[in-house]
Coordinates of C-alpha atoms in Angstrom, one line a residue:
Chain A
M1 CA 116.0 82.5 146.1
S2 CA 117.5 85.6 147.4
T3 CA 120.9 85.3 146.0
D4 CA 119.4 85.1 143.6
V5 CA 117.3 87.5 142.3
R6 CA 120.5 89.0 140.9
E7 CA 121.9 85.7 139.9
Q8 CA 118.7 84.8 138.1
I9 CA 118.5 88.1 136.3
R10 CA 122.0 87.5 135.1
E11 CA 121.1 84.0 133.9
M12 CA 118.1 85.4 132.0
A13 CA 120.3 88.0 130.4
E14 CA 123.0 85.5 129.5
F15 CA 120.4 83.3 127.9
H16 CA 119.0 86.3 126.0
Q17 CA 122.4 87.3 124.8
S18 CA 123.4 83.8 123.6
N19 CA 120.1 83.1 121.9
R20 CA 119.1 86.4 120.4
L21 CA 119.4 87.2 116.7
P22 CA 121.8 90.0 116.3
V23 CA 120.8 93.0 114.1
E24 CA 122.9 92.8 110.9
L25 CA 124.5 95.8 109.2
R26 CA 123.0 95.0 105.8
E27 CA 119.6 94.7 107.5
V28 CA 119.9 98.2 108.9
Q29 CA 121.1 99.6 105.6
G30 CA 118.2 97.9 103.9
M31 CA 115.7 99.4 106.3
A32 CA 117.2 102.9 105.8
S33 CA 116.9 102.6 102.1
G34 CA 113.3 101.6 102.4
A35 CA 114.0 98.1 101.0
T36 CA 112.4 96.3 103.9
K37 CA 111.0 98.7 106.5
P38 CA 111.4 102.4 106.3
I39 CA 111.5 104.0 109.7
P40 CA 109.1 106.8 110.5
R41 CA 111.0 110.1 110.3
R42 CA 108.5 112.8 110.3
S43 CA 109.5 114.5 113.5
L44 CA 113.1 113.3 113.6
R45 CA 114.4 115.4 110.8
G46 CA 116.1 118.6 110.4
P47 CA 115.9 121.2 113.1
A48 CA 113.3 119.2 114.9
L49 CA 115.7 116.3 115.5
A50 CA 117.3 117.8 118.6
V51 CA 113.8 118.6 119.8
A52 CA 112.6 115.1 119.3
V53 CA 115.5 113.7 121.0
M54 CA 114.8 115.7 123.9
A55 CA 111.2 115.5 124.6
A56 CA 107.9 116.9 125.1
V57 CA 107.9 118.6 128.4
L58 CA 104.8 118.9 130.4
V59 CA 104.5 121.7 132.6
V60 CA 101.7 122.0 134.9
I61 CA 100.2 125.1 136.0
G62 CA 100.4 126.4 139.2
G63 CA 103.3 127.4 140.8
V64 CA 106.2 127.1 138.8
A65 CA 108.6 129.2 138.2
L66 CA 111.9 129.7 137.6
L67 CA 113.4 132.4 135.9
V68 CA 112.9 135.8 135.7
S69 CA 114.6 139.0 135.9
T70 CA 115.5 140.3 139.3
P71 CA 114.7 143.9 140.0
A72 CA 117.5 145.8 141.7
E73 CA 115.2 146.0 144.7
A74 CA 112.6 143.3 144.8
P75 CA 109.2 144.9 145.4
P76 CA 107.2 143.6 148.2
A77 CA 105.3 140.5 147.3
D78 CA 102.0 142.1 148.2
T79 CA 102.4 144.6 145.4
V80 CA 101.9 141.8 142.9
T81 CA 98.3 140.9 142.4
P82 CA 97.6 137.7 140.7
T83 CA 95.1 138.0 137.9
T84 CA 93.0 135.6 136.0
L85 CA 94.4 133.8 133.0
V86 CA 93.1 134.9 129.6
V87 CA 92.0 131.5 128.5
P88 CA 88.6 130.0 127.7
T89 CA 87.0 128.7 130.8
T90 CA 84.2 126.2 131.2
A91 CA 82.2 124.7 133.9
P92 CA 84.0 123.0 136.8
P93 CA 85.5 119.7 135.8
S94 CA 83.2 116.8 135.4
P95 CA 85.7 114.4 134.0
S96 CA 84.3 111.4 132.2
T97 CA 85.6 107.9 132.6
T98 CA 85.4 107.6 128.8
P99 CA 88.1 109.6 127.1
T100 CA 87.0 111.8 124.2
Q101 CA 89.2 113.0 121.4
D102 CA 87.3 116.1 120.3
S103 CA 88.2 118.4 123.1
S104 CA 87.6 122.0 122.2
L105 CA 90.7 124.1 121.5
G106 CA 91.1 127.8 122.0
T107 CA 94.0 130.1 121.3
L108 CA 96.5 131.0 124.0
D109 CA 98.6 134.1 123.5
L110 CA 101.9 134.0 125.2
V111 CA 104.8 136.5 124.8
W112 CA 108.0 134.7 125.3
E113 CA 111.2 136.3 126.6
R114 CA 114.6 134.6 127.1
I115 CA 116.0 135.5 130.5
E116 CA 119.7 136.2 130.6
P117 CA 121.6 134.2 133.2
D118 CA 122.5 137.3 135.2
E119 CA 118.9 138.2 135.5
V120 CA 117.8 135.0 137.2
P121 CA 117.2 135.6 140.9
G122 CA 119.9 134.5 143.2
G123 CA 122.5 134.1 140.4
L124 CA 121.1 130.8 139.5
G125 CA 121.2 131.5 135.8
A126 CA 125.0 130.9 135.5
G127 CA 127.1 128.0 136.5
P128 CA 125.9 124.8 137.9
L129 CA 122.3 124.9 139.0
N130 CA 121.9 124.5 142.7
G131 CA 118.3 125.4 143.2
M132 CA 114.9 124.4 142.1
I133 CA 111.5 125.8 141.2
L134 CA 108.5 124.8 143.1
D135 CA 104.8 125.3 142.9
G136 CA 103.7 127.4 145.8
G137 CA 100.0 127.0 145.1
D138 CA 99.5 130.4 143.5
R139 CA 103.1 131.6 143.2
F140 CA 106.5 130.6 141.9
I141 CA 109.0 129.5 144.5
L142 CA 112.7 129.6 143.5
L143 CA 115.2 128.1 145.9
Q144 CA 118.5 129.8 145.9
G145 CA 122.1 129.0 146.8
D146 CA 125.6 128.2 145.7
E147 CA 126.7 125.4 148.0
G148 CA 123.5 124.3 149.6
L149 CA 120.4 126.4 149.7
S150 CA 120.5 129.7 151.5
G151 CA 117.3 131.5 150.5
V152 CA 114.0 131.5 148.7
A153 CA 112.6 133.9 146.1
T154 CA 108.8 134.2 145.5
S155 CA 106.9 135.6 142.6
F156 CA 103.5 135.6 141.2
D157 CA 104.4 136.7 137.7
G158 CA 108.0 135.7 137.3
V159 CA 109.1 139.4 137.0
S160 CA 108.8 140.8 140.5
W161 CA 110.4 138.7 143.2
L162 CA 110.5 138.8 147.0
T163 CA 113.6 137.2 148.5
Q164 CA 113.9 135.7 151.9
P165 CA 117.2 134.3 153.2
F166 CA 117.2 131.2 155.3
R167 CA 118.4 131.6 158.9
E168 CA 120.6 128.6 158.3
A169 CA 121.9 126.9 155.1
V170 CA 120.1 123.8 153.9
G171 CA 122.4 121.2 152.5
E172 CA 122.0 118.8 149.7
T173 CA 118.6 118.6 148.2
G174 CA 117.0 116.1 146.0
I175 CA 113.3 116.7 146.4
G176 CA 111.5 120.0 147.0
V177 CA 107.9 120.9 147.5
A178 CA 106.1 124.1 148.7
W179 CA 102.9 125.4 149.9
E180 CA 102.5 129.1 149.8
D181 CA 105.7 130.3 151.6
T182 CA 106.5 127.1 153.4
V183 CA 109.1 124.9 151.7
L184 CA 110.2 121.4 152.3
V185 CA 113.4 120.0 150.9
A186 CA 114.8 116.5 151.4
G187 CA 118.3 115.3 150.6
G188 CA 120.9 112.8 151.5
G189 CA 119.8 109.2 151.9
G190 CA 121.1 106.6 149.6
G191 CA 122.5 103.2 150.0
W192 CA 124.2 100.5 148.0
S193 CA 124.2 96.8 148.1
L194 CA 126.1 95.6 145.0
E195 CA 128.8 93.5 146.4
E196 CA 131.5 94.5 144.0
D197 CA 130.9 98.2 144.8
G198 CA 131.4 97.7 148.6
P199 CA 129.5 96.5 151.6
V200 CA 125.9 97.3 152.4
F201 CA 125.4 100.7 153.9
S202 CA 122.7 103.2 154.4
S203 CA 122.5 106.9 155.1
P204 CA 119.7 108.9 156.6
S205 CA 117.8 111.5 154.7
V206 CA 117.5 115.0 156.0
V207 CA 114.1 116.7 155.7
S208 CA 114.3 120.5 156.1
V209 CA 111.2 122.6 156.5
I210 CA 111.8 126.3 155.8
H211 CA 109.1 128.5 157.3
P212 CA 108.0 131.9 155.9
D213 CA 110.2 133.7 158.4
G214 CA 113.3 131.9 157.2
S215 CA 113.6 129.6 160.2
V216 CA 114.4 126.0 159.5
D217 CA 113.3 122.8 161.1
R218 CA 115.4 119.7 160.4
G219 CA 114.3 116.1 160.7
V220 CA 116.4 113.0 160.1
L221 CA 114.6 110.0 158.6
D222 CA 116.2 106.7 157.7
G223 CA 116.3 105.8 154.1
D224 CA 115.7 107.5 150.8
V225 CA 113.0 110.1 150.5
L226 CA 111.0 109.0 147.5
S227 CA 108.3 111.6 147.5
A228 CA 107.2 114.6 149.7
A229 CA 104.2 116.8 150.1
V230 CA 103.3 119.9 152.0
G231 CA 99.9 121.5 152.1
P232 CA 97.1 122.7 154.4
A233 CA 97.0 119.4 156.3
G234 CA 100.7 119.3 157.0
M235 CA 103.6 117.4 155.6
F236 CA 104.2 113.9 154.5
V237 CA 107.2 112.1 153.1
T238 CA 107.5 108.6 151.6
I239 CA 110.6 106.7 152.5
Q240 CA 112.4 103.7 151.1
P241 CA 113.7 102.5 154.4
H242 CA 117.2 100.9 154.8
G243 CA 116.7 100.0 158.4
S244 CA 117.4 102.6 161.1
Y245 CA 121.1 102.7 161.3
G246 CA 121.4 106.2 159.9
V247 CA 118.9 107.7 162.4
V248 CA 120.4 106.0 165.4
I249 CA 123.9 107.1 164.4
D250 CA 122.7 110.7 163.9
Q251 CA 120.9 110.7 167.2
I252 CA 123.7 109.1 169.2
L253 CA 126.9 110.3 167.6
G254 CA 125.6 113.6 166.3
S255 CA 128.3 115.9 165.0
E256 CA 130.9 113.4 166.3
F257 CA 130.2 111.4 163.1
S258 CA 131.1 113.8 160.3
G259 CA 131.9 111.4 157.5
T260 CA 129.7 109.5 155.2
L261 CA 128.3 106.3 156.5
Y262 CA 130.0 103.5 154.7
E263 CA 129.3 100.4 156.7
A264 CA 127.0 99.5 159.6
E265 CA 126.5 96.2 161.2
V266 CA 125.0 94.9 164.5
R267 CA 126.7 92.1 166.3
D268 CA 125.7 91.0 169.8
G269 CA 123.9 94.1 170.6
V270 CA 126.6 96.4 169.4
L271 CA 126.3 98.6 166.3
F272 CA 129.6 98.8 164.5
V273 CA 129.9 101.8 162.2
R274 CA 132.6 102.8 159.7
S275 CA 132.7 106.1 157.9
E276 CA 134.4 107.2 154.7
P277 CA 136.7 108.8 153.5
D278 CA 138.5 108.9 156.9
N279 CA 137.7 105.3 157.8
E280 CA 136.7 106.2 161.3
T281 CA 135.0 103.4 163.3
F282 CA 132.5 103.6 166.1
E283 CA 130.9 101.1 168.4
I284 CA 127.5 101.8 169.9
V285 CA 126.2 99.6 172.6
L286 CA 122.5 99.7 171.9
S287 CA 121.3 98.9 175.4
E288 CA 123.1 101.9 176.7
H289 CA 120.8 104.0 174.7
G290 CA 117.6 102.1 175.4
L291 CA 117.6 100.4 172.0
T292 CA 117.4 96.8 170.9
E293 CA 118.3 95.3 167.6
E294 CA 114.7 95.3 166.7
D295 CA 114.7 99.0 166.8
L296 CA 117.1 99.0 163.9
N297 CA 114.8 96.9 161.8
S298 CA 111.4 98.6 161.9
P299 CA 111.2 100.3 158.6
V300 CA 108.4 102.8 158.2
A301 CA 107.3 103.7 154.7
G302 CA 105.8 107.1 155.5
W303 CA 106.3 110.0 158.0
Y304 CA 103.9 112.8 158.8
S305 CA 104.6 116.2 160.4
E306 CA 102.2 119.0 161.2
D307 CA 104.8 121.7 160.9
G308 CA 108.2 120.2 160.3
G309 CA 109.1 120.3 164.0
E310 CA 108.3 116.6 164.8
W311 CA 107.9 113.7 162.5
I312 CA 105.5 110.9 163.3
P313 CA 105.8 107.5 161.7
A314 CA 102.8 106.5 159.6
P315 CA 103.0 102.7 159.6
D316 CA 99.8 102.3 157.8
A317 CA 100.9 104.4 154.8
P318 CA 101.1 102.3 151.6
A319 CA 104.7 101.6 150.6
G320 CA 106.2 103.5 147.7
I321 CA 103.4 106.0 147.1
G322 CA 104.1 109.2 145.3
V323 CA 102.3 111.8 147.4
V324 CA 100.9 115.3 146.9
A325 CA 99.1 117.6 149.3
T326 CA 95.6 118.6 148.4
S327 CA 93.1 121.0 149.9
D328 CA 91.7 118.2 152.1
G329 CA 94.7 116.1 153.0
F330 CA 97.0 114.0 150.8
V331 CA 96.7 111.9 147.7
G332 CA 99.1 109.0 147.1
V333 CA 99.6 107.1 143.9
T334 CA 101.3 103.7 143.3
A335 CA 101.7 102.1 139.9
T336 CA 98.2 100.6 140.3
T337 CA 96.3 102.3 143.0
A338 CA 95.3 105.7 144.2
W339 CA 95.0 106.5 147.9
H340 CA 93.7 109.4 150.0
S341 CA 94.4 110.5 153.6
K342 CA 93.0 113.4 155.5
D343 CA 95.7 113.4 158.1
G344 CA 98.7 111.6 156.6
L345 CA 98.3 108.8 159.1
E346 CA 95.3 106.9 158.0
W347 CA 95.1 106.0 154.3
S348 CA 92.3 104.6 152.3
P349 CA 92.3 103.3 148.7
V350 CA 90.4 105.4 146.3
G351 CA 90.5 103.0 143.4
D352 CA 92.5 101.3 140.8
L353 CA 94.2 103.5 138.2
P354 CA 93.2 103.0 134.6
F355 CA 96.9 103.3 133.5
T356 CA 100.3 102.6 135.1
P357 CA 102.2 105.6 136.3
D358 CA 105.6 105.7 137.8
P359 CA 105.0 108.1 140.6
W360 CA 108.6 108.2 141.8
Q361 CA 109.7 109.7 138.6
F362 CA 109.8 113.5 138.5
S363 CA 108.0 113.5 135.2
Q364 CA 105.1 111.4 136.5
R365 CA 104.7 112.5 140.1
P366 CA 101.2 113.3 141.1
M367 CA 100.5 117.0 141.5
R368 CA 97.7 119.1 143.0
W369 CA 94.9 120.1 140.7
Q370 CA 91.2 120.9 141.1
Q371 CA 91.0 120.3 144.9
G372 CA 92.6 116.9 144.3
A373 CA 95.4 115.6 142.3
V374 CA 96.3 114.7 138.8
A375 CA 98.1 111.5 138.0
T376 CA 99.5 110.6 134.6
D377 CA 101.7 108.0 132.8
L378 CA 102.2 110.8 130.3
S379 CA 99.7 109.4 127.9
S380 CA 96.6 109.4 130.1
Y381 CA 95.5 111.7 132.9
A382 CA 93.3 111.2 135.8
H383 CA 91.8 113.4 138.5
I384 CA 92.0 111.9 142.0
S385 CA 90.2 113.0 145.1
A386 CA 88.7 111.4 148.1
N387 CA 85.6 110.8 146.0
G388 CA 87.3 108.6 143.4
I389 CA 89.2 108.6 140.1
D390 CA 88.1 110.3 137.0
L391 CA 89.9 109.6 133.7
L392 CA 90.3 112.8 131.8
P393 CA 89.9 113.2 128.0
D394 CA 93.2 113.0 126.1
P395 CA 94.8 116.4 125.3
P396 CA 93.9 117.4 121.8
L397 CA 97.2 117.8 120.0
A398 CA 100.1 116.6 122.1
L399 CA 99.9 112.9 122.0
S400 CA 101.6 112.0 118.8
S401 CA 104.6 114.1 119.7
I402 CA 104.8 112.9 123.2
D403 CA 105.3 109.4 121.7
Q404 CA 108.2 110.6 119.7
A405 CA 110.3 112.1 122.4
P406 CA 111.5 111.2 125.9
L407 CA 108.7 111.2 128.3
P408 CA 107.4 114.6 129.3
H409 CA 107.7 116.1 132.7
Y410 CA 104.9 118.0 134.2
L411 CA 103.9 120.2 137.1
S412 CA 100.5 121.3 138.1
S413 CA 98.6 123.3 140.6
E414 CA 95.0 124.2 141.4
L415 CA 95.1 126.6 138.4
G416 CA 95.4 124.1 135.7
I417 CA 97.7 122.0 133.6
V418 CA 100.2 123.1 130.9
I419 CA 101.9 120.9 128.4
V420 CA 105.0 122.3 126.7
N421 CA 105.6 120.3 123.6
P422 CA 108.9 121.3 121.8
V423 CA 108.3 118.8 119.0
E424 CA 105.2 120.6 117.8
K425 CA 106.5 123.9 119.1
E426 CA 103.3 124.5 121.1
L427 CA 102.1 124.9 124.6
L428 CA 98.8 123.5 125.7
F429 CA 96.8 124.7 128.7
T430 CA 93.7 123.6 130.4
Q431 CA 92.0 124.7 133.6
D432 CA 89.3 122.1 133.7
G433 CA 90.8 119.1 132.0
E434 CA 88.5 119.3 129.0
T435 CA 88.9 122.7 127.3
W436 CA 92.3 123.3 126.0
S437 CA 94.1 126.3 124.6
V438 CA 97.2 126.2 122.5
G439 CA 100.1 128.7 122.2
T440 CA 103.2 128.8 120.1
L441 CA 106.8 128.3 121.3
P442 CA 109.5 130.4 119.6
D443 CA 111.9 128.6 117.3
E444 CA 114.9 129.8 119.2
M445 CA 113.6 127.9 122.2
T446 CA 112.8 124.6 120.5
D447 CA 115.5 124.3 117.9
S448 CA 118.3 123.7 120.3
W449 CA 116.3 122.0 123.0
G450 CA 118.6 119.5 124.7
W451 CA 117.6 116.2 126.1
Y452 CA 118.4 116.7 129.7
T453 CA 115.4 116.9 132.0
S454 CA 113.7 120.2 131.6
S455 CA 111.3 121.7 134.1
G456 CA 108.9 124.6 134.4
A457 CA 105.7 125.9 135.9
V458 CA 102.9 128.3 135.5
T459 CA 101.1 130.9 137.5
S460 CA 98.0 132.8 136.5
K461 CA 100.3 135.4 134.8
A462 CA 103.2 133.5 133.3
V463 CA 105.0 130.3 132.4
L464 CA 108.6 129.8 133.5
L465 CA 110.8 127.2 131.9
L466 CA 114.2 126.0 132.7
L467 CA 115.4 124.2 129.6
W468 CA 118.6 122.5 128.6
E469 CA 120.0 123.8 125.4
E470 CA 122.5 121.9 123.2
V471 CA 125.8 123.7 122.8
T472 CA 126.8 121.1 120.3
P473 CA 124.4 118.6 118.7
G474 CA 124.0 115.7 121.0
G475 CA 126.8 117.0 123.2
E476 CA 127.3 119.6 125.9
Q477 CA 124.1 121.2 127.2
E478 CA 123.6 124.4 129.3
P479 CA 120.6 125.8 131.1
A480 CA 118.3 128.3 129.3
W481 CA 115.6 130.3 131.0
W482 CA 112.4 131.4 129.3
L483 CA 109.5 133.4 130.6
G484 CA 106.2 133.3 128.8
T485 CA 103.7 136.0 129.8
F486 CA 100.1 135.6 129.1
S487 CA 98.9 138.5 126.9
G488 CA 96.3 140.8 128.1
E489 CA 97.9 141.1 131.5
Chain B
M1 CA 119.2 112.9 106.0
R2 CA 121.6 110.8 104.0
D3 CA 120.9 110.3 100.4
V4 CA 121.4 106.5 100.0
E5 CA 122.6 107.0 96.4
E6 CA 125.6 109.1 97.6
P7 CA 128.9 107.6 98.6
I8 CA 128.8 107.0 102.3
T9 CA 131.3 106.6 105.1
V10 CA 130.8 102.9 105.3
D11 CA 133.9 102.2 107.2
S12 CA 133.3 104.6 110.1
F13 CA 129.6 103.5 110.4
E14 CA 130.7 99.8 110.3
V15 CA 133.1 100.4 113.1
F16 CA 130.4 102.2 115.1
F17 CA 127.9 99.5 114.3
K18 CA 130.0 96.7 115.7
E19 CA 130.3 98.6 119.0
A20 CA 126.8 99.9 119.1
E21 CA 124.7 96.9 118.1
P22 CA 125.3 94.8 121.2
R23 CA 125.1 97.8 123.5
L24 CA 121.8 99.0 122.0
H25 CA 120.5 95.5 121.9
D26 CA 121.2 95.0 125.6
A27 CA 119.7 98.4 126.5
L28 CA 116.6 98.3 124.4
S29 CA 115.9 94.7 125.4
A30 CA 116.2 95.7 129.0
C31 CA 113.8 98.5 128.3
L32 CA 111.3 96.9 125.9
G33 CA 111.7 93.2 126.2
G34 CA 113.5 90.7 123.9
E35 CA 111.3 90.8 120.9
L36 CA 110.6 94.5 120.7
G37 CA 114.1 95.3 121.9
R38 CA 115.5 93.8 118.7
E39 CA 113.2 95.7 116.5
A40 CA 114.0 98.9 118.3
T41 CA 117.7 98.2 118.0
A42 CA 117.3 97.8 114.2
D43 CA 115.2 101.0 114.0
A44 CA 117.7 103.0 116.0
L45 CA 120.7 101.8 114.0
A46 CA 118.8 102.5 110.7
Y47 CA 118.2 106.0 111.9
G48 CA 121.9 106.2 112.8
W49 CA 122.8 105.0 109.3
E50 CA 120.5 107.5 107.6
N51 CA 121.8 110.4 109.8
W52 CA 125.3 109.2 110.2
E53 CA 126.9 112.5 109.6
R54 CA 125.1 114.1 112.5
V55 CA 125.1 111.1 114.8
E56 CA 128.9 110.6 114.2
S57 CA 129.6 114.0 115.6
M58 CA 127.7 113.4 118.8
D59 CA 129.5 112.9 122.2
N60 CA 127.2 110.1 123.1
P61 CA 125.7 108.5 119.9
I62 CA 124.7 105.3 121.6
G63 CA 122.8 107.2 124.2
F64 CA 121.1 109.2 121.5
L65 CA 120.1 106.2 119.5
Y66 CA 118.8 104.5 122.6
V67 CA 116.3 107.3 122.9
V68 CA 115.5 107.0 119.2
G69 CA 114.8 103.3 119.5
R70 CA 112.8 103.6 122.7
N71 CA 110.6 106.3 121.2
Q72 CA 110.0 104.3 118.1
A73 CA 108.9 101.5 120.2
R74 CA 106.5 103.7 122.1
K75 CA 104.6 104.2 118.9
V76 CA 104.3 100.5 118.5
R77 CA 103.0 100.3 122.0
R78 CA 99.7 101.7 120.8
T79 CA 99.0 98.3 119.2
R80 CA 101.3 95.9 121.1
R81 CA 102.4 95.6 124.7
V82 CA 105.9 96.8 125.2
G83 CA 108.3 95.3 127.3
I84 CA 108.1 92.0 128.5
P85 CA 109.7 89.5 129.0
L86 CA 113.4 89.6 128.3
V87 CA 113.2 85.8 127.7
E88 CA 110.4 83.3 127.8
V89 CA 110.9 81.9 131.3
S90 CA 109.5 78.6 130.1
R91 CA 112.8 78.1 128.4
L92 CA 114.6 78.5 131.8
P93 CA 112.7 76.2 134.1
W94 CA 115.1 76.9 137.0
I95 CA 114.2 80.5 137.1
E96 CA 111.7 81.7 139.6
P97 CA 108.5 81.8 137.6
G98 CA 107.4 85.2 139.0
L99 CA 110.7 86.9 138.2
P100 CA 110.0 88.0 134.6
G101 CA 106.6 89.4 135.7
A102 CA 108.1 91.2 138.7
L103 CA 110.8 92.6 136.5
S104 CA 108.3 93.8 134.0
G105 CA 106.3 95.4 136.7
L106 CA 109.2 97.7 137.7
P107 CA 109.1 101.3 136.5
E108 CA 110.9 101.6 133.2
R109 CA 114.0 103.3 134.5
Q110 CA 114.4 100.8 137.3
R111 CA 113.8 97.9 135.0
V112 CA 116.5 99.1 132.6
V113 CA 119.0 99.8 135.3
V114 CA 118.4 96.5 137.1
T115 CA 118.6 94.5 133.9
L116 CA 121.7 96.2 132.6
V117 CA 123.6 96.2 135.9
Y118 CA 122.7 92.8 137.3
G119 CA 121.8 91.0 134.1
F120 CA 124.1 92.3 131.4
E121 CA 126.7 93.3 133.9
W122 CA 127.2 96.8 132.7
T123 CA 129.1 99.1 135.0
L124 CA 127.3 101.9 136.7
A125 CA 129.3 104.4 134.6
E126 CA 128.2 102.7 131.4
V127 CA 124.6 102.8 132.4
A128 CA 124.9 106.4 133.6
E129 CA 126.4 107.4 130.2
L130 CA 123.6 105.6 128.3
L131 CA 120.9 107.3 130.3
G132 CA 122.5 110.7 130.6
V133 CA 122.3 110.6 134.4
K134 CA 124.6 110.6 137.3
K135 CA 126.2 107.4 138.5
T136 CA 124.6 107.9 141.9
T137 CA 121.2 108.0 140.2
V138 CA 121.9 104.7 138.6
Q139 CA 122.9 103.3 142.0
N140 CA 119.6 104.5 143.5
H141 CA 117.5 103.0 140.7
A142 CA 119.4 99.7 140.9
E143 CA 118.9 99.5 144.7
R144 CA 115.3 100.5 144.6
G145 CA 114.5 98.2 141.7
L146 CA 116.2 95.3 143.4
S147 CA 114.4 96.0 146.6
R148 CA 111.1 96.2 144.9
L149 CA 111.8 93.0 143.1
R150 CA 112.6 91.2 146.2
S151 CA 109.6 92.6 148.0
N152 CA 107.3 91.6 145.1
L153 CA 108.7 88.2 145.0
G154 CA 108.5 87.7 148.8
V155 CA 112.2 87.1 149.3
G156 CA 114.4 88.6 151.9
V157 CA 116.1 91.9 151.3

C-alpha cells in the first residue's frame, strides 16, 4: 500500500471532515457563559495568560548556559572554581519504581539578573540568534558566531567567560552537544518527498567536532542527524538515512558541487545529480569509483567516532534512538525502550520505559544525570543506566502547570535537574531525583514569557536562561537573557 | 476576561469563528484524535470568545487557540487516553488496519504534521504558521513521520 500511506491518510481525513460534527458558535458561547461547560481558567487569566501559552520550561542542571556578561578581558577559565550548590542534599539516588507524591521540598535562593543584549558573549544577545548553549558537564558552553559558528565561550558561573575561536568556521548547525571543552555540532541534512513540492532529494549532514584547541574535524554522513552525543567514550550520532547519495556526491565531486542537492537518481550504474539554484547537472559512473548501486542503499542508523576524525558505521544501533553520553558509554532512548552501549557499536536493551517519550524532540531528549541518563515525557521521569530503569518520584509542584502550557524543555547534567515553571513563577531543583528545592522567578521574567521554545541550563553556581519575550501579546517575540545566581556563593 | 453581560463584538468574533473552527478542528483532531479533538476545539473557541479582545489583537490567534485547546486536552489525558484514532477504521474497511495505530504511535509533532499535510492537505506554510515553526521544520517532521509510518507498517519507502 505504499502509495498509499499518504492516500489512505487523506481518505481518513476526508472521512473525518465529512462526518464530524462541527462546533457551533452558540455552543461555544454557551460554554463560555457557563451554561453547559465552563472551561477551566485558573492559570489562563490575566498576566499569567502569556505565560500559560508559552510553557513550563524544564531546565536541567548541568551545563547550561547562556548568557552572561562578558568581561572586557575574559579571565582564564582556571580562575573560576566551581562550588557546591546550596541546596539540600540527600543520599545518592535510589529511585523507586513506585512514584511518590510527598517529595520533601526545600527553599532555593536565587538572585536573578537580566542580562542586556550587549553583555552576552559573542554579541549573541542582539539580532538573530546564531548560537547555542550546551552542557559541558560542569560548565556552560556557548557557541558563538554571526554567519556560522566561529568560536566558543566557556564559563562555570555565567559571569566569567573564556573564549576560544575556531580555526575554521562551522556552518549551519541544528544539533549541538558538548563534553568539557569538546563540542560536536551537526547541520545540513534534510530531504523531501512530497510530490507537489518537487522530486525526491536528500542532502548529507555535516558533523563538526571542535577540539579544545579550536581545531575542527568534519565528517559527512548521509541523512538527517536526529540526535548526537559526546562524552568520555567518544561520539555517537543517530541518523535518519536517505540513502547514500549525499555522501557519495560529497566524496566524489567535493567542492565542484557547490549548490544544494535537488535531485539524485541512479540509472544503469550512473548517478545523475542536479543542483539548485543553478540547475547544474552531474553524471557519476559508479563503477569508476569502485561503487555499486547497492552502496547507495545501505542506510546506517548510527555512527560512532572516537575523536571526530573518523566515523564508523554502527549497523547494530537501534533505529531512531535519542542518545546521550554517560560516564560509561551511551544511553539511547526510543519511544518504548531504553538502550545502553559501552562503545557506541554494540547496543543492548536495558528495559521498557514506563512512559512514552519523544526522544527526537529537543524538549524530551535524554540527558546525562547521575552517571546515567534521565528520560522524560515531561510528566514522568526515569533514570537509565546499564543496570536498568528506575522511575523517579514526580516533582512536587510543577505537574499541574506543566499540563497547562506547551510541553517543557529540559536540560540536565551530572549535577541535577532543574525545572523552570513560568506559570507558577518558580524554579524546581533536585540533585538526587527525590529531594526538591524551589525558588521564585521574577515577575518581569514570567509576565511577558513568549511561546517560542526557550532553553537554559545550570551549573553549580548559576542558572542561565534564554527566553522569548512577547513584544506584543501573541505577536512578535524577541530573546531575553536571564542569569540566576545561587545565593551563598 | 469578557463579562458575558456586556455588549460584545459579536460580528468580529463570528467572522473569526467561521474561519477558525474548521482549522482548529483539523489541527486538534490531528493532534488529539477525532473525539477529543472536537472537545478541544470547542474549549479553545470558548476561551477565544471569553478573551476575544485580547485574542483578536494577536498576530496568530488560531495558533494561540490551538495551544489552548491542546493544553486543555492534556488535563483530560489524566483520565482518558488522548489521541487516537482520527476515525474508527472499522468504518473504512479499505484502509490498512494498522494505519490508525501507526499514526497514533508517531510523536505528537510528527502526527500533527503528517495528518495536516497529507490528510487535510494543509500547505507547509499553513502548518508552520499554526505551530510557530519554520517551513523546513514542517518538512522534516512530515518526512520523518511518513518514513516512520512506512517502516512501522512494513511498506517500501
